[in-house]
XYZ file of C-alpha atoms in Angstrom:
428
model
C -0.104 0.021 0.044
C 0.884 3.799 -0.364
C -0.144 7.232 1.061
C 0.253 10.648 0.124
C -1.008 14.233 1.115
C -1.299 17.647 -0.971
C 0.197 19.833 1.999
C 3.553 19.607 3.169
C 3.152 19.460 6.900
C 0.116 20.185 9.336
C 2.320 22.659 11.130
C 2.961 24.880 8.056
C -0.856 24.480 7.367
C -1.560 25.743 10.765
C 1.177 28.640 10.697
C 0.095 30.038 7.267
C -3.497 30.225 7.418
C -6.947 28.289 7.314
C -6.014 24.183 7.095
C -5.833 23.019 3.652
C -7.886 19.959 2.928
C -5.833 16.965 2.590
C -6.175 13.869 0.689
C -5.048 10.334 1.829
C -4.747 7.242 -0.831
C -4.484 4.044 0.134
C -3.615 1.266 -2.957
C -3.963 -2.269 -1.694
C -2.957 -4.856 -4.086
C -3.357 -8.993 -3.226
C -1.543 -11.248 -5.624
C -2.174 -14.605 -5.437
C -1.116 -18.161 -7.385
C -2.782 -21.245 -7.517
C -1.079 -24.247 -8.242
C -2.351 -26.130 -10.768
C -2.069 -30.031 -11.394
C -0.803 -31.565 -14.345
C -4.694 -32.607 -14.903
C -4.204 -35.359 -12.667
C -5.946 -36.190 -9.808
C -5.248 -38.453 -7.011
C -7.219 -40.867 -5.326
C -9.120 -39.592 -2.128
C -6.019 -39.029 -0.213
C -4.299 -37.013 -2.606
C -7.720 -34.869 -2.697
C -7.903 -33.792 0.754
C -4.421 -32.563 0.963
C -4.787 -30.579 -1.572
C -7.768 -28.659 -0.307
C -6.063 -28.309 3.066
C -2.759 -26.712 1.451
C -5.022 -23.726 -0.298
C -7.392 -21.612 1.629
C -9.527 -19.267 -0.959
C -7.228 -20.175 -3.669
C -4.006 -19.041 -2.010
C -1.129 -21.260 -0.651
C -0.100 -20.338 3.031
C 2.915 -18.575 2.164
C 1.007 -15.952 0.124
C -1.799 -15.475 2.922
C 1.165 -14.877 5.347
C 2.225 -12.558 2.808
C -1.369 -10.862 1.977
C -1.506 -10.559 6.078
C 1.739 -8.690 6.565
C 0.595 -6.589 3.562
C -2.583 -5.536 5.352
C -0.558 -5.195 8.551
C 1.587 -2.951 7.328
C -1.015 -0.850 5.278
C -3.268 -0.619 8.710
C -0.016 0.519 10.452
C 0.846 3.151 7.634
C -2.838 4.031 7.581
C -2.875 4.734 11.436
C 0.517 6.434 11.146
C -0.701 8.697 8.761
C -4.049 9.437 10.417
C -1.693 10.225 13.638
C 0.807 12.326 11.115
C -2.327 15.023 10.184
C -3.453 16.523 13.820
C -4.713 19.893 12.302
C -7.415 18.168 10.333
C -9.834 18.083 13.527
C -8.793 21.756 13.943
C -9.727 22.560 10.646
C -13.297 20.872 10.963
C -13.736 22.764 13.940
C -12.819 26.288 12.214
C -15.439 25.031 9.322
C -18.149 24.372 11.530
C -17.693 27.427 13.394
C -17.616 29.437 9.953
C -20.493 27.835 9.361
C -22.001 28.667 12.250
C -21.053 32.419 11.798
C -22.378 32.165 8.047
C -25.466 30.455 9.643
C -25.603 33.785 12.197
C -24.934 36.219 9.309
C -27.233 34.489 7.169
C -29.997 35.000 10.025
C -28.934 38.473 10.380
C -29.161 39.359 6.655
C -32.496 37.359 6.618
C -33.789 39.894 9.703
C -32.140 42.649 7.540
C -34.173 41.690 4.364
C -37.347 41.581 6.294
C -36.548 45.084 8.045
C -35.841 46.438 4.394
C -38.997 44.918 3.171
C -41.026 46.549 5.751
C -39.020 49.850 5.229
C -39.689 49.254 1.430
C -43.533 48.746 2.529
C -43.377 52.008 4.579
C -41.601 54.059 2.055
C -44.405 52.718 -0.670
C -46.895 54.018 1.931
C -45.241 57.399 2.147
C -45.200 57.510 -1.801
C -48.607 56.800 -2.303
C -49.438 59.784 0.556
C -46.912 61.951 -1.451
C -48.923 61.219 -4.660
C -52.144 61.764 -2.828
C -50.445 64.883 -1.589
C -49.295 65.795 -4.560
C -52.982 65.552 -6.013
C -54.448 67.675 -3.519
C -51.850 70.371 -3.875
C -52.427 70.163 -7.527
C -56.193 71.029 -6.852
C -55.366 73.569 -4.062
C -53.005 75.285 -6.750
C -56.067 74.966 -9.484
C -58.141 76.637 -6.727
C -55.777 79.309 -6.280
C -55.417 80.207 -9.493
C -59.130 80.636 -9.810
C -58.939 82.937 -6.674
C -56.565 84.817 -8.207
C -58.408 85.414 -11.416
C -61.375 86.111 -9.361
C -59.774 88.833 -6.799
C -58.439 90.241 -9.912
C -61.950 90.695 -11.147
C -62.807 92.012 -7.626
C -59.704 94.451 -7.579
C -61.348 95.880 -11.042
C -64.189 96.399 -9.445
C -63.182 98.142 -6.702
C -61.113 100.236 -8.783
C -64.131 101.231 -10.697
C -66.001 101.680 -7.327
C -63.137 103.818 -6.203
C -63.610 105.999 -9.425
C -67.020 106.443 -8.876
C -66.786 107.240 -5.189
C -64.157 109.905 -6.366
C -66.651 111.270 -8.563
C -69.354 111.401 -6.152
C -67.029 113.101 -3.649
C -66.114 115.706 -6.257
C -69.983 116.243 -6.911
C -70.578 116.497 -3.270
C -67.729 119.027 -2.850
C -69.545 121.193 -5.703
C -72.969 120.469 -4.155
C -71.552 121.923 -1.041
C -69.838 124.856 -2.515
C -73.353 125.478 -3.929
C -75.062 125.183 -0.716
C -72.571 127.383 0.963
C -73.303 130.137 -1.548
C -76.975 129.610 -1.109
C -76.631 129.896 2.897
C -74.720 133.140 2.243
C -77.345 134.552 0.215
C -80.046 133.472 2.655
C -78.217 134.780 5.526
C -78.083 138.172 3.276
C -81.810 137.879 2.288
C -82.468 137.554 6.127
C -80.464 140.335 7.235
C -82.067 142.415 4.241
C -85.777 141.188 5.204
C -84.714 142.069 9.110
C -83.889 145.887 8.056
C -87.098 145.893 5.643
C -88.883 144.770 8.537
C -87.465 147.514 10.939
C -88.025 150.011 8.048
C -91.683 148.782 8.015
C -92.280 149.131 11.518
C -90.955 152.786 11.443
C -93.337 153.404 8.554
C -96.149 152.081 10.226
C -95.234 154.079 13.248
C -95.042 157.306 11.245
C -98.299 156.801 9.729
C -99.952 156.278 12.499
C -98.635 159.445 13.865
C -99.602 161.443 10.816
C -103.090 159.795 11.255
C -103.526 161.264 14.362
C -102.268 164.481 13.436
C -104.423 164.624 10.531
C -107.435 163.470 12.961
C -106.303 166.380 15.378
C -106.340 168.854 12.294
C -109.772 167.772 10.884
C -111.205 168.548 14.661
C -109.194 171.826 14.633
C -110.714 172.634 10.952
C -114.278 172.063 12.458
C -113.876 174.137 15.291
C -112.622 176.855 13.242
C -115.414 176.651 10.575
C -117.929 176.810 13.696
C -115.889 179.943 15.005
C -116.196 181.890 11.557
C -119.312 181.513 10.979
C -120.800 182.462 14.458
C -118.305 185.495 14.731
C -116.562 187.826 12.520
C -115.179 189.803 15.008
C -111.734 187.633 15.282
C -111.742 186.549 11.171
C -108.411 188.361 10.591
C -106.856 186.304 13.837
C -108.432 183.545 12.563
C -107.562 183.765 8.816
C -103.710 183.996 10.446
C -104.252 181.183 12.261
C -105.709 178.941 9.411
C -103.221 180.157 7.078
C -100.444 179.183 9.619
C -102.718 175.872 10.023
C -102.941 175.483 6.035
C -99.099 175.778 5.857
C -98.614 173.222 8.612
C -101.124 171.114 6.801
C -99.403 171.408 3.445
C -95.952 170.375 4.988
C -97.535 167.408 6.666
C -99.151 166.565 3.576
C -95.919 166.580 1.824
C -94.258 164.615 4.345
C -97.403 161.887 3.695
C -96.604 161.988 -0.002
C -93.276 161.277 0.751
C -94.065 158.433 2.919
C -96.749 157.049 0.745
C -94.073 157.002 -2.210
C -92.002 155.053 -0.081
C -94.588 152.592 0.654
C -95.567 152.169 -2.824
C -92.025 151.533 -3.709
C -91.641 149.157 -0.999
C -95.009 147.527 -2.051
C -93.903 147.318 -5.774
C -90.520 145.780 -4.892
C -92.271 143.021 -2.485
C -94.671 142.411 -5.824
C -91.929 141.667 -8.004
C -90.239 138.977 -5.524
C -93.240 137.805 -4.319
C -96.329 135.682 -5.635
C -100.025 136.243 -4.274
C -98.969 139.175 -2.092
C -101.981 141.760 -1.400
C -101.260 145.661 -1.716
C -102.405 145.967 2.177
C -100.415 146.363 5.000
C -101.839 143.727 6.810
C -100.857 140.953 4.098
C -97.301 142.554 3.575
C -97.043 142.054 7.577
C -98.348 138.562 6.849
C -96.060 137.807 4.119
C -92.946 139.189 5.782
C -93.555 136.994 9.102
C -93.881 133.867 7.048
C -90.734 134.603 5.002
C -89.019 135.625 8.390
C -90.176 132.220 9.944
C -89.235 130.018 6.957
C -85.393 131.899 6.774
C -85.087 131.564 10.286
C -85.616 127.555 9.771
C -82.930 127.573 6.750
C -80.744 129.351 8.816
C -81.082 126.989 11.643
C -80.939 123.906 8.876
C -77.884 125.363 7.609
C -76.330 125.902 10.877
C -76.913 122.310 11.720
C -75.427 121.006 8.657
C -72.153 123.196 9.379
C -72.045 121.817 12.659
C -72.418 118.175 11.655
C -69.562 118.385 8.704
C -67.221 119.729 11.733
C -68.074 116.588 13.625
C -67.446 114.167 10.961
C -64.481 115.687 9.971
C -62.800 116.544 13.242
C -60.402 113.617 12.834
C -58.899 113.760 9.508
C -55.514 114.849 10.515
C -55.339 113.033 14.146
C -52.857 110.123 12.840
C -50.642 113.099 11.223
C -50.732 115.199 14.448
C -49.728 112.448 16.949
C -47.811 110.056 14.484
C -44.750 110.165 16.636
C -46.728 108.752 19.418
C -47.586 104.827 19.028
C -51.151 105.536 19.894
C -51.153 107.631 16.699
C -50.095 104.703 14.316
C -51.817 101.850 16.209
C -55.204 102.730 17.488
C -55.440 99.583 19.982
C -52.732 101.259 22.230
C -53.375 102.847 25.555
C -53.059 106.852 25.759
C -51.165 107.577 28.951
C -53.642 109.584 31.048
C -51.234 111.845 32.493
C -48.878 112.666 30.025
C -50.525 112.201 26.720
C -54.404 112.809 27.207
C -54.156 116.804 27.908
C -52.757 117.108 24.540
C -55.029 114.993 22.979
C -58.300 116.616 24.509
C -56.567 120.026 23.760
C -56.789 119.100 19.806
C -60.043 117.831 20.139
C -61.333 120.998 21.930
C -59.864 122.767 19.191
C -61.132 120.722 16.689
C -64.595 120.245 17.512
C -65.644 121.163 20.770
C -64.878 124.702 20.652
C -66.789 125.242 17.385
C -69.912 123.720 19.053
C -69.582 125.865 22.247
C -69.036 122.533 24.244
C -66.612 122.536 27.036
C -63.704 120.159 27.505
C -63.824 119.319 30.745
C -67.650 118.166 30.389
C -66.510 116.142 27.671
C -63.322 114.717 29.676
C -65.873 113.762 32.381
C -67.900 111.826 29.854
C -64.903 110.069 28.558
C -63.989 108.916 31.854
C -67.032 107.459 32.507
C -67.526 105.725 29.378
C -64.128 104.328 29.960
C -64.528 102.784 33.110
C -61.765 100.538 33.094
C -59.355 103.693 32.748
C -57.969 102.598 29.400
C -58.313 105.111 26.573
C -57.245 104.056 23.270
C -57.714 106.126 19.669
C -60.770 104.078 18.653
C -62.490 104.550 22.180
C -61.899 108.334 21.425
C -62.924 108.961 18.473
C -66.351 106.724 18.997
C -66.641 108.897 22.283
C -65.973 111.988 20.308
C -69.013 111.127 18.060
C -71.381 109.799 20.706
C -70.825 113.197 22.804
C -71.265 115.380 19.637
C -74.445 113.427 18.595
C -76.205 113.827 21.999
C -74.986 117.858 21.754
C -76.601 117.765 17.913
C -79.502 116.725 19.586
C -79.399 119.024 22.229
C -78.905 122.068 19.906
C -81.216 120.400 16.768
C -83.926 118.667 18.653
C -87.018 117.054 17.455
C -90.837 117.902 18.128
C -90.709 115.247 20.660
C -87.382 115.889 22.192
C -85.909 118.380 24.584
C -83.144 121.133 23.793
C -82.866 124.339 22.455
C -85.898 125.978 20.585
C -86.158 128.099 17.598
C -86.827 131.118 19.773
C -83.503 130.796 21.786
C -81.452 130.338 18.550
C -83.230 133.468 17.087
C -82.601 135.571 20.236
C -79.004 134.333 20.250
C -78.530 135.398 16.588
C -77.812 131.850 15.839
C -74.830 131.998 17.789
C -74.631 129.089 20.342
C -71.918 131.080 22.161
C -75.228 133.391 22.948
C -77.424 130.400 24.129
C -78.642 130.678 27.859
C -77.710 126.959 28.315
C -75.462 125.440 26.047
C -74.936 121.782 25.962
C -73.693 119.824 29.097
C -73.344 116.043 29.611
C -73.053 116.485 33.359
C -76.640 118.175 33.414
C -78.355 116.284 30.363
């Protein structure tokens, strides 16, 4: 038998790295010879010896040699096995590698499962993202439509702004016309008042002249009786009569002048009035009605003037107090100690003094309306409007309201400063 290995030595394999697989080859050749006779067989004794001399067709010497060969081969094999001590270590190393490979396979299997879960999660996220993209596209379309709609609204607002601007210009022109009419009405009131005074004086003069004429008539009657009853005092009576006639002519000239003036006035009134009679009573009634109508117009004009001043009082409020926080942010409180006095002075100059309103009375109203002590620009503007609205209701009351009557306005020449009792919130 023979044995061989592909490696040089186990020791070298163990030092150089992982064990290298080794191959063991055992060749076992058995050669046997069979004695053959010459074809002759003996009798019974000869045949038994031949059978005992050969076992399995081999002679004893060959069998012995074969046994020796077998023993040698077995010893060589045992010796070769003993000569490969690293094979078991290699097997163990391989088993450890197999175990590590199995562990790595298990880990990779877990990683594969985790990656599959991650892949599913990313798939869900992708689906959600796709849905979100669709929703965002819808929102984008809605926003585009909204932008188009807002563009139309902006165009409409621009047109509305232009219309309002035109209306403001028209209202300003109307205000100017109304102001001119108010001035004309005021002039008419003044002129009519002077004319009424002139008529009163004329009536008093006519009444006096009428009394004088009555006295003269009585005197003439008495003189006539005296002239018919006596002739002694004719010269004296004639002289007296001449003097009286001279006075009568003088008075007559005065009456003619008054009559001429009265006819001139009546002609003027006839040219400016419709349906006015020629009698003095009709003239007086007409003038009284005209005066009442003009007084109502003057009062309405005064009310419109006051309301315009109230509506426009805060036009430059932001500009005046632009350096203050409350002048830019109307919700910021106004400091009552350092800032409110200047604000009240501004309100007084802009609106309160124009309406003969007391600033201290307004300050009391402002504190009562803001019991929490916080006064902002929004609250100030609101309270000014409420306070002045109450004042205007007092100055120009309705028929069922308490306030200043027309007679007091007339007596005060339509000046709130001359009213006996201007508006006061604390007394209202």
